[in-house]
PDB file of C-alpha atoms in Angstrom:
ATOM      1  CA  MET E 206      87.721 125.247  95.322  1.00 60.00           C
ATOM      2  CA  GLU E 207      90.025 126.886  92.773  1.00 77.00           C
ATOM      3  CA  GLU E 208      92.233 129.739  93.924  1.00 89.00           C
ATOM      4  CA  GLN E 209      90.676 133.164  93.461  1.00 97.00           C
ATOM      5  CA  LYS E 210      92.750 135.426  91.190  1.00 98.00           C
ATOM      6  CA  LEU E 211      92.093 139.000  90.137  1.00 98.00           C
ATOM      7  CA  LEU E 212      93.182 140.604  86.871  1.00 98.00           C
ATOM      8  CA  ILE E 213      93.155 144.417  86.789  1.00 98.00           C
ATOM      9  CA  ILE E 214      93.779 145.971  83.385  1.00 98.00           C
ATOM     10  CA  ASP E 215      94.922 149.570  83.035  1.00 98.00           C
ATOM     11  CA  GLY E 216      92.373 150.349  80.329  1.00 98.00           C
ATOM     12  CA  PHE E 217      93.768 153.359  78.498  1.00 97.00           C
ATOM     13  CA  ASN E 218      97.287 151.993  78.819  1.00 96.00           C
ATOM     14  CA  LEU E 219      96.387 148.850  76.879  1.00 97.00           C
ATOM     15  CA  LEU E 220      93.990 150.499  74.431  1.00 98.00           C
ATOM     16  CA  SER E 221      96.366 153.328  73.488  1.00 96.00           C
ATOM     17  CA  ARG E 222      99.333 150.973  73.149  1.00 95.00           C
ATOM     18  CA  GLY E 223      97.261 148.801  70.842  1.00 96.00           C
ATOM     19  CA  TYR E 224      96.170 151.822  68.840  1.00 97.00           C
ATOM     20  CA  PHE E 225      99.572 153.396  68.266  1.00 96.00           C
ATOM     21  CA  ALA E 226     101.263 150.064  67.581  1.00 94.00           C
ATOM     22  CA  THR E 227      98.812 149.295  64.763  1.00 95.00           C
ATOM     23  CA  ALA E 228      98.324 152.859  63.471  1.00 94.00           C
ATOM     24  CA  TYR E 229     102.031 153.504  62.934  1.00 90.00           C
ATOM     25  CA  HIS E 230     102.713 155.209  59.567  1.00 89.00           C
ATOM     26  CA  GLN E 231      99.010 155.089  58.681  1.00 90.00           C
ATOM     27  CA  SER E 232      96.582 157.938  58.166  1.00 91.00           C
ATOM     28  CA  GLU E 233      93.191 157.741  59.867  1.00 91.00           C
ATOM     29  CA  ASP E 234      91.441 156.796  56.626  1.00 90.00           C
ATOM     30  CA  GLN E 235      93.798 153.820  56.241  1.00 94.00           C
ATOM     31  CA  LEU E 236      92.815 152.295  59.579  1.00 95.00           C
ATOM     32  CA  PRO E 237      90.499 149.252  59.479  1.00 94.00           C
ATOM     33  CA  LYS E 238      86.788 149.761  60.103  1.00 95.00           C
ATOM     34  CA  ASN E 239      83.876 147.376  60.523  1.00 95.00           C
ATOM     35  CA  ASP E 240      80.616 147.296  58.572  1.00 94.00           C
ATOM     36  CA  GLN E 241      79.193 150.056  60.774  1.00 94.00           C
ATOM     37  CA  GLY E 242      82.091 152.360  59.926  1.00 95.00           C
ATOM     38  CA  LEU E 243      83.688 152.041  63.357  1.00 96.00           C
ATOM     39  CA  TYR E 244      87.459 151.821  63.779  1.00 96.00           C
ATOM     40  CA  THR E 245      88.680 148.457  65.047  1.00 96.00           C
ATOM     41  CA  ASN E 246      92.509 148.320  65.094  1.00 97.00           C
ATOM     42  CA  ALA E 247      92.916 148.987  68.829  1.00 97.00           C
ATOM     43  CA  LEU E 248      89.819 146.957  69.738  1.00 97.00           C
ATOM     44  CA  ARG E 249      91.262 143.832  68.163  1.00 96.00           C
ATOM     45  CA  VAL E 250      94.500 144.190  70.149  1.00 96.00           C
ATOM     46  CA  PHE E 251      92.611 144.903  73.381  1.00 97.00           C
ATOM     47  CA  PHE E 252      90.319 141.893  73.174  1.00 97.00           C
ATOM     48  CA  GLN E 253      93.082 139.542  72.060  1.00 96.00           C
ATOM     49  CA  LYS E 254      95.187 140.542  75.045  1.00 96.00           C
ATOM     50  CA  LEU E 255      92.249 140.500  77.476  1.00 97.00           C
ATOM     51  CA  PHE E 256      91.236 136.933  76.742  1.00 96.00           C
ATOM     52  CA  ASN E 257      94.846 135.777  76.459  1.00 95.00           C
ATOM     53  CA  LEU E 258      95.499 137.082  79.992  1.00 96.00           C
ATOM     54  CA  ILE E 259      92.362 135.475  81.412  1.00 96.00           C
ATOM     55  CA  HIS E 260      93.338 132.145  79.861  1.00 95.00           C
ATOM     56  CA  THR E 261      97.057 132.293  80.739  1.00 95.00           C
ATOM     57  CA  HIS E 262      96.591 133.262  84.374  1.00 96.00           C
ATOM     58  CA  GLN E 263      93.335 131.392  84.959  1.00 95.00           C
ATOM     59  CA  THR E 264      91.734 134.378  86.642  1.00 97.00           C
ATOM     60  CA  SER E 265      88.405 134.212  88.458  1.00 97.00           C
ATOM     61  CA  HIS E 266      87.850 137.984  88.691  1.00 98.00           C
ATOM     62  CA  VAL E 267      88.464 140.689  86.080  1.00 98.00           C
ATOM     63  CA  THR E 268      88.073 144.450  85.894  1.00 98.00           C
ATOM     64  CA  ILE E 269      89.142 147.323  83.668  1.00 98.00           C
ATOM     65  CA  ALA E 270      90.240 150.568  85.348  1.00 98.00           C
ATOM     66  CA  TRP E 271      89.657 153.779  83.391  1.00 98.00           C
ATOM     67  CA  ASP E 272      90.892 157.326  83.876  1.00 96.00           C
ATOM     68  CA  VAL E 273      88.553 160.263  84.235  1.00 93.00           C
ATOM     69  CA  LYS E 274      89.115 163.251  81.949  1.00 89.00           C
ATOM     70  CA  ARG E 275      92.502 164.817  82.581  1.00 84.00           C
ATOM     71  CA  GLU E 276      91.062 168.144  83.742  1.00 86.00           C
ATOM     72  CA  GLU E 277      88.844 166.401  86.301  1.00 89.00           C
ATOM     73  CA  THR E 278      91.555 164.584  88.263  1.00 94.00           C
ATOM     74  CA  ASN E 279      92.317 165.663  91.814  1.00 93.00           C
ATOM     75  CA  ARG E 280      96.001 166.125  90.932  1.00 93.00           C
ATOM     76  CA  ARG E 281      95.189 168.426  88.013  1.00 91.00           C
ATOM     77  CA  GLN E 282      92.726 170.410  90.121  1.00 91.00           C
ATOM     78  CA  LYS E 283      95.510 171.140  92.616  1.00 93.00           C
ATOM     79  CA  TYR E 284      98.406 171.518  90.167  1.00 90.00           C
ATOM     80  CA  ASP E 285      97.345 172.916  86.798  1.00 90.00           C
ATOM     81  CA  PHE E 286     100.688 172.006  85.168  1.00 90.00           C
ATOM     82  CA  TYR E 287     100.177 168.279  85.824  1.00 87.00           C
ATOM     83  CA  LYS E 288     100.007 166.419  82.479  1.00 89.00           C
ATOM     84  CA  SER E 289      99.336 169.769  80.769  1.00 85.00           C
ATOM     85  CA  SER E 290     101.729 169.076  77.897  1.00 81.00           C
ATOM     86  CA  ARG E 291      99.990 165.924  76.741  1.00 84.00           C
ATOM     87  CA  GLN E 292      98.427 166.102  73.302  1.00 83.00           C
ATOM     88  CA  ALA E 293      94.775 165.433  72.568  1.00 86.00           C
ATOM     89  CA  LEU E 294      93.921 161.825  71.740  1.00 90.00           C
ATOM     90  CA  PRO E 295      93.261 160.894  68.091  1.00 94.00           C
ATOM     91  CA  GLU E 296      89.572 160.710  67.205  1.00 96.00           C
ATOM     92  CA  PRO E 297      89.752 157.018  66.117  1.00 97.00           C
ATOM     93  CA  LEU E 298      91.154 156.136  69.557  1.00 97.00           C
ATOM     94  CA  ILE E 299      88.401 158.042  71.360  1.00 96.00           C
ATOM     95  CA  GLN E 300      85.789 156.315  69.202  1.00 97.00           C
ATOM     96  CA  GLN E 301      87.232 152.889  69.993  1.00 98.00           C
ATOM     97  CA  TYR E 302      87.227 153.677  73.698  1.00 98.00           C
ATOM     98  CA  GLU E 303      83.494 154.414  73.471  1.00 97.00           C
ATOM     99  CA  THR E 304      82.836 151.244  71.468  1.00 97.00           C
ATOM    100  CA  LEU E 305      84.927 149.205  73.897  1.00 98.00           C
ATOM    101  CA  THR E 306      83.132 150.362  77.044  1.00 98.00           C
ATOM    102  CA  PHE E 307      79.776 149.314  75.577  1.00 97.00           C
ATOM    103  CA  ALA E 308      81.165 145.944  74.428  1.00 97.00           C
ATOM    104  CA  LEU E 309      82.711 145.207  77.835  1.00 98.00           C
ATOM    105  CA  THR E 310      79.370 145.959  79.485  1.00 97.00           C
ATOM    106  CA  ASP E 311      77.676 143.518  77.092  1.00 96.00           C
ATOM    107  CA  LEU E 312      80.314 140.922  77.987  1.00 97.00           C
ATOM    108  CA  GLY E 313      79.591 141.368  81.692  1.00 97.00           C
ATOM    109  CA  ILE E 314      83.080 142.626  82.548  1.00 98.00           C
ATOM    110  CA  GLU E 315      83.121 145.173  85.371  1.00 98.00           C
ATOM    111  CA  GLN E 316      84.624 148.574  84.544  1.00 98.00           C
ATOM    112  CA  LEU E 317      85.678 151.099  87.165  1.00 98.00           C
ATOM    113  CA  THR E 318      85.822 154.869  86.714  1.00 98.00           C
ATOM    114  CA  ILE E 319      85.849 156.833  89.985  1.00 97.00           C
ATOM    115  CA  PRO E 320      86.068 160.651  89.766  1.00 96.00           C
ATOM    116  CA  PRO E 321      88.248 162.517  90.611  1.00 97.00           C
ATOM    117  CA  TYR E 322      90.746 159.664  90.793  1.00 97.00           C
ATOM    118  CA  GLU E 323      93.049 158.424  88.057  1.00 97.00           C
ATOM    119  CA  ALA E 324      93.167 154.796  86.965  1.00 98.00           C
ATOM    120  CA  ASP E 325      96.398 154.340  88.961  1.00 98.00           C
ATOM    121  CA  ASP E 326      94.536 155.203  92.172  1.00 98.00           C
ATOM    122  CA  VAL E 327      91.675 152.853  91.287  1.00 98.00           C
ATOM    123  CA  ILE E 328      94.181 150.083  90.621  1.00 98.00           C
ATOM    124  CA  GLY E 329      96.055 150.860  93.837  1.00 98.00           C
ATOM    125  CA  SER E 330      92.987 150.913  96.063  1.00 98.00           C
ATOM    126  CA  LEU E 331      91.413 147.819  94.535  1.00 98.00           C
ATOM    127  CA  SER E 332      94.604 145.724  94.561  1.00 98.00           C
ATOM    128  CA  ASN E 333      95.214 146.771  98.161  1.00 98.00           C
ATOM    129  CA  LYS E 334      91.709 145.711  99.206  1.00 98.00           C
ATOM    130  CA  TRP E 335      92.008 142.418  97.330  1.00 98.00           C
ATOM    131  CA  ALA E 336      95.309 141.631  99.033  1.00 98.00           C
ATOM    132  CA  ASP E 337      93.857 142.458 102.466  1.00 97.00           C
ATOM    133  CA  VAL E 338      90.567 140.608 102.054  1.00 97.00           C
ATOM    134  CA  MET E 339      91.308 137.730  99.692  1.00 97.00           C
ATOM    135  CA  GLN E 340      95.032 137.277 100.337  1.00 97.00           C
ATOM    136  CA  SER E 341      95.339 135.623  96.941  1.00 98.00           C
ATOM    137  CA  PRO E 342      97.001 136.614  93.639  1.00 98.00           C
ATOM    138  CA  CYS E 343      96.229 139.910  91.950  1.00 98.00           C
ATOM    139  CA  PHE E 344      97.748 140.671  88.546  1.00 98.00           C
ATOM    140  CA  ILE E 345      98.019 144.254  87.298  1.00 98.00           C
ATOM    141  CA  TYR E 346      98.394 144.534  83.525  1.00 98.00           C
ATOM    142  CA  SER E 347     100.138 147.755  82.497  1.00 97.00           C
ATOM    143  CA  ASN E 348     103.530 148.922  81.303  1.00 94.00           C
ATOM    144  CA  ASP E 349     103.317 151.952  83.626  1.00 95.00           C
ATOM    145  CA  ARG E 350     106.276 151.575  85.982  1.00 95.00           C
ATOM    146  CA  ASP E 351     104.717 153.974  88.493  1.00 96.00           C
ATOM    147  CA  LEU E 352     102.573 150.992  89.513  1.00 98.00           C
ATOM    148  CA  LEU E 353     105.606 149.119  90.857  1.00 98.00           C
ATOM    149  CA  GLN E 354     104.966 150.866  94.188  1.00 98.00           C
ATOM    150  CA  LEU E 355     101.849 148.666  94.544  1.00 98.00           C
ATOM    151  CA  LEU E 356     103.678 145.333  94.601  1.00 98.00           C
ATOM    152  CA  ASN E 357     103.214 143.214  97.720  1.00 98.00           C
ATOM    153  CA  PRO E 358     103.192 139.488  98.542  1.00 98.00           C
ATOM    154  CA  HIS E 359      99.852 139.102  96.729  1.00 98.00           C
ATOM    155  CA  VAL E 360     100.071 141.799  94.035  1.00 98.00           C
ATOM    156  CA  SER E 361     102.266 141.438  90.943  1.00 98.00           C
ATOM    157  CA  GLN E 362     102.535 143.401  87.709  1.00 98.00           C
ATOM    158  CA  ILE E 363     102.605 141.796  84.285  1.00 98.00           C
ATOM    159  CA  ILE E 364     105.266 143.671  82.323  1.00 93.00           C
ATOM    160  CA  ALA E 365     107.197 143.189  79.099  1.00 84.00           C
ATOM    161  CA  LYS E 366     110.850 142.257  79.354  1.00 78.00           C
ATOM    162  CA  ASN E 367     113.069 140.982  76.529  1.00 76.00           C
ATOM    163  CA  LYS E 368     110.021 140.975  74.214  1.00 81.00           C
ATOM    164  CA  LYS E 369     108.160 138.618  76.552  1.00 88.00           C
ATOM    165  CA  GLU E 370     105.670 139.277  79.322  1.00 93.00           C
ATOM    166  CA  HIS E 371     106.616 138.364  82.867  1.00 94.00           C
ATOM    167  CA  VAL E 372     104.778 138.303  86.169  1.00 97.00           C
ATOM    168  CA  TYR E 373     106.934 140.735  88.116  1.00 97.00           C
ATOM    169  CA  SER E 374     106.622 140.154  91.859  1.00 98.00           C
ATOM    170  CA  GLN E 375     107.677 142.024  94.982  1.00 98.00           C
ATOM    171  CA  SER E 376     110.644 139.690  95.397  1.00 98.00           C
ATOM    172  CA  ASP E 377     111.703 140.363  91.781  1.00 97.00           C
ATOM    173  CA  PHE E 378     111.531 144.097  92.414  1.00 98.00           C
ATOM    174  CA  GLU E 379     113.528 143.920  95.649  1.00 98.00           C
ATOM    175  CA  ALA E 380     116.184 141.752  94.011  1.00 98.00           C
ATOM    176  CA  ASP E 381     116.526 144.248  91.145  1.00 96.00           C
ATOM    177  CA  TYR E 382     116.495 147.495  93.147  1.00 97.00           C
ATOM    178  CA  GLN E 383     117.432 146.612  96.759  1.00 98.00           C
ATOM    179  CA  ILE E 384     114.562 148.750  98.062  1.00 98.00           C
ATOM    180  CA  THR E 385     110.947 147.967  98.961  1.00 98.00           C
ATOM    181  CA  PRO E 386     108.133 148.766  96.503  1.00 98.00           C
ATOM    182  CA  ASP E 387     106.831 151.663  98.602  1.00 98.00           C
ATOM    183  CA  GLN E 388     110.290 153.269  98.343  1.00 98.00           C
ATOM    184  CA  TRP E 389     109.800 153.412  94.574  1.00 98.00           C
ATOM    185  CA  ILE E 390     107.694 156.501  95.379  1.00 98.00           C
ATOM    186  CA  ASP E 391     110.800 158.219  96.756  1.00 98.00           C
ATOM    187  CA  VAL E 392     112.895 157.273  93.725  1.00 98.00           C
ATOM    188  CA  LYS E 393     110.211 158.685  91.417  1.00 98.00           C
ATOM    189  CA  ALA E 394     109.947 161.823  93.565  1.00 98.00           C
ATOM    190  CA  LEU E 395     113.631 162.552  92.945  1.00 98.00           C
ATOM    191  CA  LEU E 396     113.539 161.581  89.266  1.00 97.00           C
ATOM    192  CA  GLY E 397     110.260 163.233  88.316  1.00 95.00           C
ATOM    193  CA  ASP E 398     108.377 162.319  85.145  1.00 94.00           C
ATOM    194  CA  LYS E 399     108.656 164.437  82.009  1.00 91.00           C
ATOM    195  CA  GLY E 400     105.596 162.830  80.442  1.00 89.00           C
ATOM    196  CA  ASP E 401     103.425 163.920  83.373  1.00 93.00           C
ATOM    197  CA  ASN E 402     105.178 167.277  83.951  1.00 92.00           C
ATOM    198  CA  ILE E 403     106.374 166.138  87.383  1.00 96.00           C
ATOM    199  CA  PRO E 404     109.615 168.079  87.993  1.00 95.00           C
ATOM    200  CA  GLY E 405     111.522 165.884  90.431  1.00 97.00           C
ATOM    201  CA  VAL E 406     114.885 167.331  91.525  1.00 97.00           C
ATOM    202  CA  LYS E 407     116.687 169.004  88.652  1.00 96.00           C
ATOM    203  CA  GLY E 408     120.007 167.322  87.974  1.00 95.00           C
ATOM    204  CA  ILE E 409     119.199 164.116  89.867  1.00 96.00           C
ATOM    205  CA  GLY E 410     119.109 161.191  87.451  1.00 93.00           C
ATOM    206  CA  GLU E 411     118.778 157.440  87.724  1.00 90.00           C
ATOM    207  CA  LYS E 412     122.418 156.981  88.765  1.00 92.00           C
ATOM    208  CA  SER E 413     121.829 159.175  91.818  1.00 95.00           C
ATOM    209  CA  ALA E 414     118.168 158.712  92.751  1.00 97.00           C
ATOM    210  CA  LEU E 415     118.230 154.986  93.485  1.00 97.00           C
ATOM    211  CA  PRO E 416     121.480 155.025  95.559  1.00 97.00           C
ATOM    212  CA  LEU E 417     120.143 157.969  97.576  1.00 97.00           C
ATOM    213  CA  VAL E 418     116.973 156.073  98.460  1.00 98.00           C
ATOM    214  CA  GLN E 419     118.913 152.877  99.138  1.00 97.00           C
ATOM    215  CA  ARG E 420     121.069 154.845 101.600  1.00 97.00           C
ATOM    216  CA  TYR E 421     118.490 157.169 103.196  1.00 97.00           C
ATOM    217  CA  GLN E 422     115.207 155.240 102.697  1.00 97.00           C
ATOM    218  CA  THR E 423     112.813 158.154 102.077  1.00 98.00           C
ATOM    219  CA  VAL E 424     112.800 161.712 100.750  1.00 98.00           C
ATOM    220  CA  GLU E 425     111.996 162.943 104.254  1.00 98.00           C
ATOM    221  CA  LYS E 426     114.962 161.148 105.841  1.00 97.00           C
ATOM    222  CA  LEU E 427     117.208 162.223 102.978  1.00 97.00           C
ATOM    223  CA  TYR E 428     116.509 165.893 103.646  1.00 97.00           C
ATOM    224  CA  GLN E 429     116.930 165.421 107.382  1.00 97.00           C
ATOM    225  CA  ALA E 430     120.390 164.018 106.680  1.00 96.00           C
ATOM    226  CA  LEU E 431     121.278 166.633 104.047  1.00 95.00           C
ATOM    227  CA  PRO E 432     123.610 168.706 106.320  1.00 91.00           C
ATOM    228  CA  GLU E 433     125.726 165.606 106.911  1.00 91.00           C
ATOM    229  CA  LEU E 434     125.203 163.764 103.654  1.00 92.00           C
ATOM    230  CA  ASP E 435     127.602 160.928 102.882  1.00 91.00           C
ATOM    231  CA  ALA E 436     130.592 162.227 100.893  1.00 91.00           C
ATOM    232  CA  THR E 437     129.657 159.850  98.088  1.00 91.00           C
ATOM    233  CA  PHE E 438     126.777 162.185  97.288  1.00 93.00           C
ATOM    234  CA  ASN E 439     128.644 165.514  97.486  1.00 92.00           C
ATOM    235  CA  ARG E 440     127.748 166.360  93.895  1.00 91.00           C
ATOM    236  CA  SER E 441     124.046 166.038  94.738  1.00 94.00           C
ATOM    237  CA  ILE E 442     123.945 168.351  97.776  1.00 95.00           C
ATOM    238  CA  LYS E 443     123.431 171.618  95.875  1.00 95.00           C
ATOM    239  CA  ARG E 444     120.869 170.059  93.561  1.00 96.00           C
ATOM    240  CA  LEU E 445     118.921 168.565  96.457  1.00 97.00           C
ATOM    241  CA  THR E 446     119.025 171.830  98.383  1.00 96.00           C
ATOM    242  CA  GLU E 447     117.711 173.860  95.447  1.00 96.00           C
ATOM    243  CA  GLY E 448     115.127 171.218  94.534  1.00 97.00           C
ATOM    244  CA  LYS E 449     113.649 170.536  97.974  1.00 97.00           C
ATOM    245  CA  LYS E 450     110.244 172.054  97.240  1.00 97.00           C
ATOM    246  CA  ASP E 451     109.974 170.164  93.956  1.00 97.00           C
ATOM    247  CA  ALA E 452     111.007 166.902  95.640  1.00 98.00           C
ATOM    248  CA  PHE E 453     108.159 167.003  98.149  1.00 98.00           C
ATOM    249  CA  MET E 454     105.615 168.199  95.600  1.00 97.00           C
ATOM    250  CA  SER E 455     106.723 165.447  93.208  1.00 97.00           C
ATOM    251  CA  LYS E 456     106.370 162.838  95.939  1.00 98.00           C
ATOM    252  CA  GLU E 457     102.780 163.959  96.479  1.00 97.00           C
ATOM    253  CA  LEU E 458     102.056 163.668  92.748  1.00 97.00           C
ATOM    254  CA  VAL E 459     103.634 160.234  92.229  1.00 98.00           C
ATOM    255  CA  THR E 460     102.081 158.619  95.313  1.00 98.00           C
ATOM    256  CA  ILE E 461      99.210 156.359  94.263  1.00 98.00           C
ATOM    257  CA  ASP E 462      96.160 156.488  96.519  1.00 98.00           C
ATOM    258  CA  GLN E 463      95.514 153.015  97.936  1.00 98.00           C
ATOM    259  CA  LYS E 464      92.597 154.006 100.174  1.00 97.00           C
ATOM    260  CA  ILE E 465      89.853 155.455  97.971  1.00 98.00           C
ATOM    261  CA  PRO E 466      86.740 155.496 100.227  1.00 98.00           C
ATOM    262  CA  TYR E 467      84.638 154.017  97.396  1.00 97.00           C
ATOM    263  CA  PHE E 468      86.211 150.637  98.063  1.00 98.00           C
ATOM    264  CA  ASP E 469      85.451 150.551 101.794  1.00 96.00           C
ATOM    265  CA  GLN E 470      82.144 148.759 101.174  1.00 95.00           C
ATOM    266  CA  PHE E 471      82.974 147.419  97.718  1.00 97.00           C
ATOM    267  CA  ASP E 472      81.858 143.831  97.050  1.00 98.00           C
ATOM    268  CA  LEU E 473      84.739 142.029  95.343  1.00 98.00           C
ATOM    269  CA  ASN E 474      82.301 139.433  93.990  1.00 96.00           C
ATOM    270  CA  ARG E 475      81.167 142.071  91.500  1.00 97.00           C
ATOM    271  CA  LEU E 476      84.390 141.352  89.640  1.00 98.00           C
ATOM    272  CA  ASN E 477      83.753 137.634  89.186  1.00 98.00           C
ATOM    273  CA  TYR E 478      83.956 136.759  85.501  1.00 97.00           C
ATOM    274  CA  VAL E 479      83.426 133.404  83.809  1.00 94.00           C
ATOM    275  CA  PRO E 480      84.021 133.675  80.033  1.00 94.00           C
ATOM    276  CA  LYS E 481      81.302 132.226  77.798  1.00 92.00           C
ATOM    277  CA  GLN E 482      82.988 131.459  74.529  1.00 91.00           C
ATOM    278  CA  GLU E 483      79.938 131.466  72.231  1.00 91.00           C
ATOM    279  CA  TYR E 484      78.690 134.728  73.713  1.00 93.00           C
ATOM    280  CA  ILE E 485      82.112 136.345  73.335  1.00 95.00           C
ATOM    281  CA  THR E 486      82.323 135.191  69.721  1.00 94.00           C
ATOM    282  CA  THR E 487      78.906 136.641  68.930  1.00 95.00           C
ATOM    283  CA  ILE E 488      79.678 140.061  70.400  1.00 95.00           C
ATOM    284  CA  LEU E 489      83.073 140.310  68.728  1.00 96.00           C
ATOM    285  CA  SER E 490      81.644 139.141  65.404  1.00 95.00           C
ATOM    286  CA  ASP E 491      79.038 141.885  65.586  1.00 94.00           C
ATOM    287  CA  LEU E 492      81.937 144.334  65.906  1.00 95.00           C
ATOM    288  CA  GLY E 493      83.763 142.753  62.977  1.00 94.00           C
ATOM    289  CA  ILE E 494      86.623 141.616  65.190  1.00 94.00           C
ATOM    290  CA  ASN E 495      88.354 138.271  64.877  1.00 88.00           C
ATOM    291  CA  VAL E 496      90.595 137.167  67.724  1.00 86.00           C
ATOM    292  CA  ARG E 497      91.992 133.833  68.810  1.00 81.00           C
ATOM    293  CA  LEU E 498      89.889 132.515  71.686  1.00 81.00           C
ATOM    294  CA  TYR E 499      90.859 129.722  74.020  1.00 72.00           C
ATOM    295  CA  ALA E 500      88.825 126.937  75.571  1.00 64.00           C
ATOM    296  CA  PHE E 501      87.808 128.521  78.861  1.00 63.00           C
TER     297      PHE E 501
END
């Protein structure tokens, strides 16, 4: 029996990257459309990457994780500033998302949207369950570095490095950062995230955040040690003291939920996917999309 392998794709991450990469310096009316008048630039990138990943990693199970609407997430419901500065998505991207979800259903590829959770939480909970139950490889496809906290002996993230994609494992992460993946949460709590409006600790940058976590392990232990902080970090004491509330709030916001109750009784066999080349070709042709397919 071949080894079972799961591929989880961060849906909006891939679709939006494909859209903006191919829409650069183009107006909406310059973007390619199919015979039905539907935009296709991001769809072509998405499907090319999807089937390339399935072929390259010889996966047996596949799913796409989608976000719910920004205003409906549990983080936004608690903190109204969370991701509040993000701009509305372009209409051609929204249209391609709608087209894509229908096409993936026709292809028999499972899609997961679980209100009020974000795609990160879906990815975290599913990869955690897969690792516990199957104890076999799980590949997360996304360039979102927040997901590095999910790495474990079975879960890796496929990320771009030096213009190539690499399977980035727990051991790779620990060699690079000298902390464990779950401690990445504490680094992010101190750094914050401007794109998501997560404040972090003002004045604490990358040169300070990682050494602090390497030395004190967690945000909680760091603040316990604050009165007697190592002299190396004297410049950070005032900043940490003033930013304590933001540090703990930021840690709450950056922590990915790995225990969504939905997955307690979830049947992992739902994610089994065996590509049927002729069927794939037919569906993509109907959409006016040409991609390079492999012999599955």
